[in-house]
Amino acid sequence: MKTKRWVIAALDEPRVRMLAHDCGCAPLTAAVLSARGIDTAQAAERYLSCDPKGLHDPFLMADMDRAVQTVRRALENNEHIVVYGDYDVDGITATCIMVDYLRSKGAVCEYYIPNRLNEGYGLSRAAMERLYDQGTRLLITVDSGITADEEIAAARALGMKVVITDHHECHDSLPEADAVVDCKRADCGYPFGSLAGVGVAFKLICALEGDAGTALARYADLLALGTVADVMPIVGENRIIVAAGLKKMAETSNIGLEMLLREAGMKHKRLTSAAISFVLAPRINAAGRMGQAELAAELFLTRDPVRAQTLAAELCEQNKRRQNEENQILTQALARLRTEYNPLEDKIIVLAGEGWHHGVIGIVCSRLCDRYGCPVVLIALDEDGTGKGSGRSVKGFNLFEALTSCGDLLQRYGGHELAAGLTVDAAHIEALRERLRAYAENHVSMADLIPQLHIDCMIEPEWITLENIQALSVLEPYGMQNEEPVFCMKDLTVEEITPISSDRHVRLTLVKDGKRWSAMLFGTGVGGLGFAQGNMVDAAFHLEVNEFRGRRTAQLTLCDVRLSECENLADQKLLNLYNTYMADGPLTAREARILLPDRSDLVAVWRHIVCRAEDGRLSVPSNALSRRIAWESRREINIGKLFVCLDVFSESSLISYHFKEGMLNILLKPYEGKADISGSVVLATLQSMAG
């Protein structure tokens, strides 16, 4: 498991009790609210409200009046309107609600979504010319356009009117459009600046309709889909939108969305923000990544159930193809990283590969970034010698600024602190890699790359009741800036460890103060654990109600598990003993026997290293290896005894090993024939001390 730095919010019990009393909420819910800086009943009411009356007046947005006038004039004159969208979920849903609304008002309205593979993001001159030639006289951008100064100037020069709706950051100067509606405008006094692109498009619809409630009732499902998929903060207006949208999804009138829910196996399941993020959004995004975003747009606009079912099935099929492409790239990247990446030294990963699908590498970047806890840039090389890259970063490392420092090597680049895209000539890739490595070396420490886990509060066993867990539902919908609560407990005993799904996941039985819980740890097998049965651990987790065969029980879904302080203290005593021995200090016979491995211990350690090493390397948390080997071999192998075994193998030129940043790094050395440790001075010395 990746080491995480726990950041536990302080629990102010008197304030929590007062908040629980004033709000009439459960203590556990009050503790979460307090941890997030909400300490009055009034603040809690504002934070938790999902009332549509909380939607702001759309005319508070700069240029909204001009946008409405321009669109209404086009409707009155029966002008040909095109909605220019984007190929991700936010852009597609924004496109669909705008097109549907304008068509419902009698407009001759089409949509245009650029092909990710051939055109890339945003507006292009070629598209402007083509649309004008096809009769377009009003262009409405959604989720794009705010930085397309030249393209919009070209469109207006041709004779098109342009209304921009976007939510991305603005440049110092705005495009010369007929109206520019963006809540990020410096001169915009709108009270909520974190709408998704679909949210800004929705605001234009509200202004045109004159009734936000009616518009929300009609489009809440697609609004929620785009807002959650674009990882917007689920607070303020977004909370209202997503709460309404999740309810509407359960009985959606959008035939395409209904068919997608059926095809994805979600039709009769409880819909949450997580379901959007991990089930629905990937299927919609897959169409754009594979260059067929129009399939998703058609899905949400069609009124034909048969066509909708066909399109939904095709999106799921596209997602499977995307997954295959993703897994192939990931497999190749991991194979190279085993030899090209040193987790103890390297602070950024930069890889380039031929044949990589540049619509998919962004997802692989995210997976590698999560896995290694460092910034990642992947570059797909085309046949013409051009590399198209994607990057993902971690908090504390500004990827956009890093690329800016290498701007002379790049044909183009863009993005923000945590995600970016770039185009580079293949001849400059090696120089780019070295420059980014040097930038990372100067701008981030290894300690900075340790991911943080923010924990709402530490709790006691008696707080874990079905009633308290159910009461947490008032905090939903979850998402960015309103994450699902994370709790922690210390000094739990690991009573049982059960591998699940071919050891891809683990179920633990954890015990404290006579209470027992089932705890699920996803994405980690038994071999990845830094503890064994019988150890004491600290656990960070979400709380859920598990229903199985009519029985409802509390379940912990683990975010992280680490050895308790008492276990670490025991390790430290053994390490002190080992260090005394290494410094030629005196050991009693009893102390020497604690460190002295027998032949079976040595065999167990050797077998584990050989079987687990990849390309001759094994990197594990320094306090985990002895417990893993003890678990597998059922032998008493403590951390001091482990290091003696490693010293014996090192003395015999079988391995080398070293420590850094809490990691034990072992390198197998080539040898011929049968390993012989019979002449080990390390063993002989310990044996003489043991008597």
XYZ file of C-alpha atoms in Angstrom:
691
model
C 0.000 0.000 0.000
C 1.136 3.549 -0.749
C 2.177 5.486 2.341
C -0.156 8.397 3.113
C 0.160 11.307 5.479
C -2.921 11.468 7.702
C -4.319 14.915 8.437
C -6.891 14.475 11.205
C -9.194 17.386 12.003
C -9.344 18.246 15.694
C -12.582 17.199 17.393
C -14.124 20.006 19.453
C -16.605 17.914 21.451
C -18.465 20.813 23.169
C -18.983 22.537 19.820
C -20.099 19.265 18.213
C -22.645 18.669 20.984
C -23.983 22.204 20.611
C -24.220 21.888 16.830
C -25.998 18.524 17.100
C -28.487 20.084 19.528
C -29.094 23.244 17.501
C -29.410 21.418 14.164
C -31.214 18.361 15.474
C -28.680 16.142 13.723
C -26.774 13.044 14.841
C -23.454 13.602 16.691
C -21.481 11.926 13.916
C -22.994 14.283 11.326
C -22.311 17.275 13.566
C -18.689 16.150 13.961
C -18.225 16.119 10.176
C -19.809 19.555 9.774
C -17.646 20.965 12.563
C -14.499 19.478 11.009
C -15.360 21.308 7.785
C -15.652 24.668 9.502
C -19.434 24.712 9.848
C -20.185 25.438 13.480
C -23.581 27.183 13.585
C -27.078 25.989 12.756
C -27.433 28.759 10.167
C -24.183 27.805 8.424
C -25.205 24.131 8.445
C -28.579 24.988 6.904
C -26.906 26.929 4.097
C -24.323 24.199 3.519
C -26.837 21.353 3.433
C -29.613 23.090 1.510
C -30.701 21.516 -1.772
C -33.664 23.862 -2.251
C -34.009 25.035 -5.902
C -35.003 28.441 -4.516
C -31.310 28.864 -3.781
C -30.497 29.178 -7.505
C -29.229 32.657 -8.314
C -30.687 35.085 -10.844
C -28.960 34.304 -14.173
C -28.957 38.005 -15.089
C -26.363 38.567 -12.362
C -23.883 37.143 -14.878
C -22.057 39.668 -17.016
C -23.373 39.854 -20.606
C -26.379 37.626 -19.870
C -28.760 40.336 -21.074
C -26.817 40.673 -24.340
C -26.774 36.880 -24.788
C -30.543 36.671 -24.318
C -31.182 39.523 -26.769
C -28.920 37.931 -29.392
C -30.540 34.490 -29.100
C -34.092 35.842 -29.061
C -33.406 37.918 -32.163
C -32.108 34.819 -33.950
C -35.221 32.901 -32.913
C -37.490 35.672 -34.159
C -35.666 35.819 -37.499
C -35.600 32.023 -37.846
C -31.830 32.090 -38.262
C -29.806 28.891 -38.481
C -28.202 28.307 -35.053
C -25.310 25.966 -34.253
C -24.267 25.018 -30.727
C -20.516 24.462 -30.680
C -19.619 22.002 -27.910
C -16.818 19.861 -26.563
C -16.167 16.136 -26.566
C -16.163 15.447 -22.799
C -19.223 14.756 -20.624
C -19.567 18.389 -19.570
C -19.391 19.622 -23.152
C -21.733 16.957 -24.503
C -24.420 17.503 -21.860
C -24.140 21.293 -22.301
C -24.548 20.851 -26.050
C -27.587 18.628 -25.640
C -29.571 20.777 -23.202
C -28.952 23.907 -25.306
C -29.913 22.227 -28.582
C -32.988 20.594 -27.032
C -34.168 23.867 -25.519
C -33.706 25.914 -28.696
C -35.432 23.281 -30.806
C -38.326 23.304 -28.353
C -38.661 27.025 -29.148
C -38.879 26.297 -32.859
C -35.263 27.033 -33.739
C -33.446 25.536 -36.692
C -30.617 24.327 -34.488
C -27.770 21.863 -35.054
C -24.649 21.067 -33.045
C -20.973 20.755 -33.783
C -18.510 18.873 -31.595
C -14.880 18.838 -32.773
C -13.252 15.480 -33.317
C -10.733 14.992 -30.516
C -8.352 12.996 -32.690
C -8.384 15.184 -35.812
C -9.245 18.683 -34.572
C -8.399 18.772 -30.878
C -10.016 20.989 -28.276
C -11.907 24.191 -28.982
C -12.822 26.284 -31.999
C -10.928 26.264 -35.290
C -10.929 28.570 -38.321
C -11.716 25.661 -40.625
C -14.806 24.825 -38.575
C -15.935 28.476 -38.608
C -15.705 28.631 -42.394
C -17.457 25.305 -42.855
C -20.325 26.241 -40.536
C -20.849 29.594 -42.220
C -20.936 27.949 -45.647
C -23.616 25.590 -44.301
C -25.803 28.538 -43.362
C -24.976 29.147 -39.706
C -25.733 32.724 -38.635
C -25.616 32.364 -34.833
C -22.936 30.334 -33.097
C -23.406 29.529 -29.395
C -20.385 27.971 -27.717
C -20.784 25.785 -24.647
C -17.897 24.678 -22.397
C -15.492 26.367 -24.823
C -14.643 29.588 -26.594
C -13.367 31.846 -23.826
C -9.808 31.913 -25.215
C -10.660 31.532 -28.929
C -10.046 35.185 -29.829
C -8.824 34.603 -33.393
C -11.412 31.979 -34.283
C -14.300 34.092 -33.007
C -12.959 37.138 -34.837
C -12.904 35.025 -37.993
C -16.495 33.863 -37.428
C -17.743 37.421 -36.971
C -15.783 38.596 -40.015
C -17.647 35.996 -42.049
C -20.960 37.371 -40.803
C -21.877 35.105 -37.885
C -23.038 36.333 -34.499
C -21.324 34.575 -31.586
C -22.512 33.998 -28.011
C -19.920 32.406 -25.738
C -20.927 30.358 -22.693
C -17.962 28.880 -20.856
C -16.596 28.255 -17.379
C -12.864 28.145 -17.995
C -10.354 30.762 -16.891
C -10.299 33.946 -18.961
C -7.358 35.793 -20.456
C -6.799 39.467 -19.647
C -8.819 40.400 -22.713
C -12.036 38.704 -23.823
C -12.950 37.584 -27.353
C -14.897 40.148 -29.406
C -18.142 38.183 -29.357
C -21.712 39.497 -29.235
C -21.910 38.203 -25.676
C -19.409 36.497 -23.373
C -21.052 34.631 -20.491
C -18.510 33.123 -18.112
C -18.716 33.115 -14.314
C -14.899 33.374 -14.241
C -14.913 36.839 -15.863
C -13.065 39.330 -13.677
C -15.930 41.823 -14.050
C -18.659 39.261 -13.360
C -20.441 39.740 -10.051
C -22.198 36.391 -10.129
C -22.281 34.914 -6.576
C -21.122 31.404 -7.550
C -18.010 30.936 -9.667
C -17.752 27.138 -9.820
C -20.422 26.154 -12.339
C -19.563 23.521 -14.920
C -19.856 24.343 -18.602
C -23.271 22.707 -18.586
C -24.164 24.888 -15.590
C -23.389 28.100 -17.477
C -25.368 26.859 -20.501
C -28.234 26.081 -18.106
C -28.102 29.654 -16.812
C -28.621 30.972 -20.336
C -31.622 28.652 -20.681
C -33.003 29.936 -17.364
C -32.622 33.512 -18.564
C -34.342 32.724 -21.868
C -37.132 30.790 -20.173
C -37.609 33.197 -17.286
C -38.242 30.318 -14.894
C -35.309 28.494 -13.303
C -37.530 25.924 -11.588
C -39.051 24.756 -14.879
C -35.635 24.581 -16.539
C -34.165 22.610 -13.621
C -37.043 20.136 -13.629
C -36.468 19.528 -17.336
C -32.680 19.247 -17.437
C -31.532 18.331 -13.908
C -30.410 14.822 -14.892
C -28.055 15.950 -17.678
C -26.955 18.896 -15.547
C -25.908 16.594 -12.722
C -24.181 14.268 -15.168
C -21.987 17.014 -16.615
C -21.329 18.744 -13.290
C -20.137 15.638 -11.450
C -18.172 14.297 -14.427
C -16.263 17.589 -14.700
C -15.290 17.310 -11.002
C -16.913 20.565 -9.959
C -17.262 21.461 -6.260
C -20.543 20.009 -4.980
C -21.442 23.055 -2.929
C -23.761 26.010 -3.475
C -25.664 25.886 -6.763
C -23.893 22.700 -7.824
C -25.245 20.932 -4.735
C -28.768 21.996 -5.697
C -28.231 20.879 -9.294
C -26.734 17.486 -8.439
C -29.278 16.681 -5.718
C -32.136 17.421 -8.129
C -30.387 15.552 -10.922
C -29.829 12.338 -8.975
C -33.526 12.245 -8.090
C -34.541 12.868 -11.690
C -32.197 10.198 -13.041
C -34.165 7.527 -11.212
C -37.194 8.394 -13.356
C -35.594 10.243 -16.244
C -37.672 11.235 -19.234
C -34.549 11.336 -21.411
C -34.825 8.081 -23.337
C -31.114 8.035 -24.156
C -30.068 8.404 -20.517
C -32.543 5.717 -19.505
C -31.095 3.296 -22.058
C -27.562 4.086 -20.916
C -28.548 3.379 -17.309
C -30.040 0.045 -18.405
C -27.031 -0.891 -20.528
C -24.658 -0.023 -17.665
C -26.685 -2.103 -15.171
C -27.685 0.943 -13.117
C -31.375 1.294 -13.915
C -32.658 -0.152 -10.641
C -29.723 0.774 -8.414
C -29.334 3.730 -6.079
C -27.767 6.536 -8.055
C -24.990 8.561 -6.441
C -22.268 10.944 -7.541
C -19.890 7.977 -7.469
C -22.120 6.107 -9.934
C -21.847 9.058 -12.319
C -18.072 9.304 -11.902
C -17.211 5.623 -12.212
C -20.022 4.104 -14.288
C -21.774 6.632 -16.525
C -19.107 9.269 -17.213
C -16.480 6.787 -18.542
C -18.974 5.455 -21.089
C -19.805 8.928 -22.360
C -16.199 10.111 -22.313
C -15.158 6.995 -24.214
C -17.030 8.210 -27.297
C -15.083 11.486 -27.296
C -11.771 9.799 -26.552
C -12.277 7.423 -29.448
C -13.241 10.279 -31.796
C -16.998 9.682 -31.869
C -18.485 12.195 -29.421
C -21.446 12.690 -31.741
C -22.735 9.257 -30.703
C -23.178 10.475 -27.119
C -24.806 13.719 -28.236
C -27.228 11.845 -30.461
C -28.014 9.478 -27.585
C -29.260 12.301 -25.349
C -31.161 14.057 -28.152
C -32.928 11.142 -29.831
C -36.595 10.408 -29.144
C -36.432 6.948 -30.720
C -36.149 4.157 -28.080
C -34.730 1.672 -30.582
C -32.056 4.101 -31.741
C -31.314 5.047 -28.133
C -30.790 1.418 -27.173
C -28.430 0.933 -30.121
C -26.453 4.045 -29.226
C -26.238 3.112 -25.532
C -24.890 -0.307 -26.456
C -22.376 1.324 -28.804
C -21.152 3.653 -26.047
C -20.588 0.691 -23.757
C -18.740 -1.055 -26.570
C -16.619 2.061 -27.158
C -15.823 2.060 -23.447
C -14.601 -1.525 -23.671
C -12.346 -0.558 -26.577
C -11.100 2.405 -24.565
C -10.373 0.112 -21.626
C -8.443 -2.270 -23.891
C -6.376 0.601 -25.304
C -5.838 1.948 -21.794
C -4.727 -1.409 -20.396
C -2.311 -1.978 -23.282
C -0.671 1.404 -22.735
C -0.620 0.889 -18.975
C 1.006 -2.541 -19.339
C 3.710 -1.130 -21.617
C 4.309 1.847 -19.324
C 4.578 -0.319 -16.204
C 7.030 -2.675 -17.922
C 9.276 0.265 -18.803
C 8.972 1.880 -15.390
C 10.290 -1.253 -13.695
C 13.661 -0.494 -15.254
C 13.465 3.259 -15.978
C 11.892 4.575 -12.758
C 13.498 4.712 -9.315
C 10.801 5.385 -6.679
C 13.450 6.527 -4.210
C 14.953 9.160 -6.500
C 12.647 10.165 -9.362
C 10.108 12.922 -8.750
C 8.393 12.925 -12.143
C 7.633 10.300 -14.796
C 7.964 11.207 -18.502
C 7.389 8.433 -21.048
C 6.812 8.419 -24.808
C 5.515 5.540 -26.890
C 4.657 4.753 -30.483
C 1.170 3.508 -31.250
C -0.321 4.925 -28.070
C -3.842 6.287 -28.497
C -3.592 9.964 -27.573
C -7.279 10.058 -26.675
C -6.603 7.566 -23.875
C -3.193 8.494 -22.459
C -4.745 11.025 -20.075
C -6.519 8.229 -18.195
C -3.308 6.205 -18.031
C -1.558 9.316 -16.679
C -4.123 9.511 -13.895
C -3.674 5.846 -12.996
C 0.116 6.124 -12.910
C -0.094 9.356 -10.931
C -2.282 7.615 -8.344
C -0.040 4.561 -8.278
C 3.315 6.315 -7.897
C 2.189 9.517 -6.181
C 4.159 11.790 -8.514
C 3.519 13.897 -11.648
C 3.254 11.917 -14.887
C 3.558 12.999 -18.537
C 2.810 10.494 -21.309
C 3.439 11.289 -24.969
C 1.880 9.434 -27.911
C 4.159 9.536 -30.946
C 2.536 9.879 -34.375
C 4.028 8.575 -37.601
C 4.991 12.105 -38.659
C 7.282 12.507 -35.652
C 4.908 14.616 -33.588
C 4.184 13.783 -29.981
C 0.840 14.587 -28.393
C 1.020 14.389 -24.638
C -1.097 14.501 -21.514
C 0.026 15.158 -17.978
C -1.426 14.737 -14.507
C 0.068 16.092 -11.313
C -0.252 16.018 -7.548
C -1.021 18.820 -5.134
C 2.071 20.954 -4.631
C 3.516 20.516 -8.133
C 2.202 22.976 -10.725
C 2.351 21.061 -13.990
C 1.361 24.070 -16.108
C 4.261 26.115 -14.702
C 6.609 23.174 -15.247
C 5.611 23.029 -18.923
C 5.925 26.808 -19.186
C 9.559 26.463 -18.095
C 10.024 24.170 -21.112
C 7.943 26.274 -23.499
C 10.788 26.687 -25.997
C 10.721 22.907 -26.579
C 6.970 22.667 -27.149
C 4.841 23.399 -30.208
C 1.873 24.137 -27.943
C 0.678 23.396 -24.434
C -2.117 24.313 -22.060
C -3.866 23.293 -18.877
C -3.600 24.074 -15.193
C -1.830 22.998 -12.018
C -3.013 19.382 -11.961
C -3.651 18.521 -15.632
C -2.214 19.651 -18.947
C -1.828 18.778 -22.604
C 1.075 19.387 -24.955
C 2.400 18.909 -28.469
C 6.110 18.338 -28.999
C 8.442 17.324 -31.811
C 9.827 13.828 -31.237
C 13.374 15.217 -31.497
C 12.794 17.316 -28.363
C 11.312 14.646 -26.112
C 14.554 13.627 -24.418
C 15.409 17.262 -23.709
C 11.888 17.783 -22.382
C 12.283 14.787 -20.059
C 15.560 16.102 -18.650
C 14.229 19.630 -18.216
C 11.100 18.423 -16.415
C 13.191 16.201 -14.150
C 15.434 19.151 -13.300
C 12.391 21.355 -12.659
C 10.883 18.725 -10.350
C 14.185 18.343 -8.519
C 14.192 22.061 -7.739
C 10.498 22.537 -6.998
C 9.314 19.539 -5.004
C 10.721 17.256 -2.298
C 10.053 13.551 -1.895
C 8.118 14.393 1.274
C 5.843 16.689 -0.761
C 4.928 13.735 -2.978
C 3.491 11.722 -0.105
C -0.286 11.972 -0.659
C -2.371 13.401 2.154
C -5.477 11.735 3.538
C -7.808 14.252 5.152
C -9.795 12.698 7.981
C -12.892 14.383 9.395
C -12.495 13.039 12.908
C -11.343 10.214 15.119
C -14.261 8.247 16.540
C -14.951 5.708 19.262
C -16.470 2.262 18.653
C -19.819 3.185 20.208
C -20.338 5.880 17.537
C -20.613 3.220 14.834
C -24.348 2.483 14.792
C -26.756 1.966 11.922
C -28.654 5.070 13.018
C -25.536 7.269 12.957
C -24.456 5.934 9.568
C -27.888 6.509 8.038
C -27.950 10.034 9.476
C -24.864 10.894 7.417
C -27.048 10.837 4.277
C -28.007 14.493 4.871
C -24.469 15.340 3.720
C -25.100 13.866 0.262
C -24.576 14.356 -2.628
C -20.843 13.925 -2.210
C -18.168 15.266 -4.494
C -15.339 17.760 -4.661
C -15.291 20.053 -1.571
C -17.985 17.854 -0.037
C -16.240 14.511 0.004
C -17.700 11.442 1.639
C -16.711 11.633 5.330
C -13.543 9.825 6.400
C -13.269 8.610 9.994
C -10.501 6.832 11.838
C -9.924 4.592 14.839
C -6.657 3.526 16.410
C -5.420 0.282 17.920
C -7.743 -2.200 16.233
C -6.739 -5.856 16.204
C -6.639 -7.621 12.827
C -8.553 -10.789 13.641
C -8.871 -12.158 10.116
C -7.600 -11.421 6.588
C -9.550 -12.823 3.618
C -8.446 -12.312 -0.008
C -11.299 -11.570 -2.440
C -11.598 -11.664 -6.248
C -8.374 -13.587 -6.832
C -6.598 -11.458 -4.208
C -7.380 -8.163 -5.945
C -9.147 -6.989 -2.785
C -9.097 -7.903 0.901
C -11.738 -8.256 3.597
C -10.516 -7.697 7.148
C -12.188 -8.451 10.445
C -11.216 -5.698 12.865
C -11.856 -5.774 16.614
C -11.768 -3.144 19.350
C -13.299 -3.054 22.822
C -15.188 -6.251 22.132
C -16.825 -4.852 18.976
C -16.160 -6.466 15.622
C -16.475 -5.029 12.093
C -16.091 -6.257 8.555
C -13.797 -3.909 6.630
C -13.223 -3.871 2.866
C -9.930 -2.781 1.331
C -10.208 -2.449 -2.443
C -7.325 -2.534 -4.910
C -4.839 -4.223 -2.573
C -4.174 -7.932 -2.150
C -2.746 -9.715 0.871
C 0.779 -9.274 -0.499
C 0.355 -5.521 -0.479
C -0.475 -5.275 3.210
C 2.003 -3.898 5.712
C 0.567 -5.975 8.540
C -0.552 -9.510 9.322
C -3.197 -11.319 11.309
C -2.883 -10.494 14.998
C -1.251 -7.085 14.454
C -2.750 -3.878 15.790
C -3.544 -1.210 13.219
C -4.987 2.252 12.806
C -7.716 2.449 10.160
C -9.180 5.321 8.131
C -12.523 4.535 6.521
C -15.923 5.470 5.153
C -18.950 4.105 7.001
C -21.620 2.179 5.112
C -24.632 0.006 5.817
C -24.178 -3.447 4.303
C -27.320 -5.398 3.436
C -26.915 -9.133 2.946
C -29.694 -11.709 3.053
C -32.004 -9.338 4.837
C -29.463 -8.485 7.546
C -28.148 -4.937 7.882
C -24.750 -4.342 9.484
C -22.214 -1.530 9.740
C -19.277 -1.926 7.354
C -16.012 -0.037 7.055
C -14.718 0.777 3.583
C -11.033 1.387 4.167
C -9.154 4.367 2.761
C -5.889 3.462 4.479
C -4.547 1.110 7.137
C -1.271 1.467 9.008
C 0.463 -0.205 11.910
C -0.466 1.172 15.311
C 2.064 3.042 17.401
C 2.486 0.071 19.732
C 3.556 -2.077 16.767
C 5.979 0.614 15.596
C 7.452 0.844 19.096
C 7.986 -2.919 19.146
C 9.723 -2.654 15.763
C 11.897 0.162 17.058
C 13.083 -1.937 19.995
C 14.100 -4.703 17.612
C 15.805 -2.189 15.323
C 17.712 -0.797 18.295
C 18.838 -4.331 19.119
C 19.875 -4.910 15.507
C 21.737 -1.580 15.389
C 23.583 -2.489 18.604
C 24.680 -5.738 16.977
C 25.746 -3.913 13.781
C 27.838 -1.505 15.872
C 29.647 -4.477 17.460
C 27.898 -3.769 20.746
C 27.418 -6.492 23.366
C 24.308 -8.687 23.142
C 23.092 -11.171 25.713
C 22.480 -14.733 24.567
C 18.741 -14.091 24.765
C 19.046 -10.932 22.622
C 21.170 -12.735 20.042
C 18.601 -15.538 19.767
C 15.889 -12.934 19.022
C 17.861 -11.841 15.935
C 19.248 -15.213 14.881
C 17.435 -16.803 11.900
C 17.447 -20.546 11.383
C 17.646 -22.210 7.989
C 13.856 -22.205 7.489
C 13.723 -18.479 8.234
C 16.411 -17.809 5.640
C 14.590 -19.940 3.062
C 11.304 -18.131 3.718
C 12.890 -14.694 3.280
C 14.788 -15.734 0.143
C 11.751 -17.301 -1.503
C 9.641 -14.220 -0.842
C 12.220 -11.869 -2.356
C 12.748 -14.012 -5.445
C 9.014 -14.555 -6.037
C 7.970 -10.941 -5.442
C 10.815 -9.114 -7.176
C 9.991 -7.625 -10.577
C 12.956 -7.379 -12.930
C 15.160 -8.185 -9.962
C 13.860 -5.310 -7.816
C 11.656 -5.244 -4.745
C 10.583 -2.013 -3.024
C 8.387 -2.195 0.074
C 7.713 -0.122 3.192
C 10.555 -0.924 5.553
C 8.260 -2.197 8.321
C 6.093 -4.319 6.038
C 8.359 -7.032 4.646
C 8.901 -9.008 7.848
C 5.143 -9.127 8.473
C 4.368 -10.213 4.930
C 6.916 -13.035 5.104
C 5.710 -14.058 8.557
C 2.140 -14.166 7.226
C 3.057 -16.286 4.218
C 5.482 -18.662 5.940
C 3.752 -18.808 9.348
C 7.177 -18.275 10.939
C 8.295 -15.864 13.665
C 10.267 -13.455 11.501
C 10.604 -10.078 13.191
C 12.091 -6.978 11.592
C 15.487 -7.451 13.268
C 15.709 -11.055 12.112
C 14.728 -9.966 8.592
C 17.622 -7.510 8.391
C 20.035 -10.181 9.562
C 18.772 -12.410 6.725
C 19.313 -9.552 4.278
C 22.833 -9.046 5.631
C 23.586 -12.746 5.115
C 22.390 -12.573 1.497
C 24.276 -9.324 0.916
C 27.448 -10.825 2.413
C 27.088 -13.713 -0.035
C 26.687 -11.268 -2.988
C 23.135 -12.432 -3.644
C 21.490 -9.057 -3.091
C 22.121 -5.427 -2.269
C 19.705 -3.275 -0.312
C 19.268 0.225 1.042
C 16.672 2.504 2.654
C 15.239 5.840 1.671
C 12.064 7.741 2.627
C 10.784 4.785 4.641
C 11.205 2.335 1.750
C 13.370 -0.784 1.689
C 14.804 -1.298 -1.797
C 16.259 -4.736 -2.625
C 18.178 -5.577 -5.801
C 18.834 -9.219 -6.747
C 22.328 -9.822 -8.092
C 23.104 -12.388 -10.795
C 24.646 -15.611 -9.555
C 25.315 -19.091 -10.922
C 24.721 -22.432 -9.312
C 23.371 -22.938 -5.829
C 23.634 -20.082 -3.343
C 26.046 -20.927 -0.519
C 25.741 -19.060 2.784
C 27.549 -21.636 4.905
C 30.545 -19.345 5.337
C 28.512 -16.397 6.584
C 30.390 -14.345 9.171
C 27.112 -12.656 10.163
C 25.528 -15.983 11.122
C 28.652 -17.285 12.818
C 28.947 -14.164 14.965
C 25.310 -14.293 16.074
C 25.513 -18.026 16.746
C 28.528 -17.504 19.001
C 26.670 -14.791 20.921
C 23.565 -16.989 21.267
C 25.660 -19.751 22.871
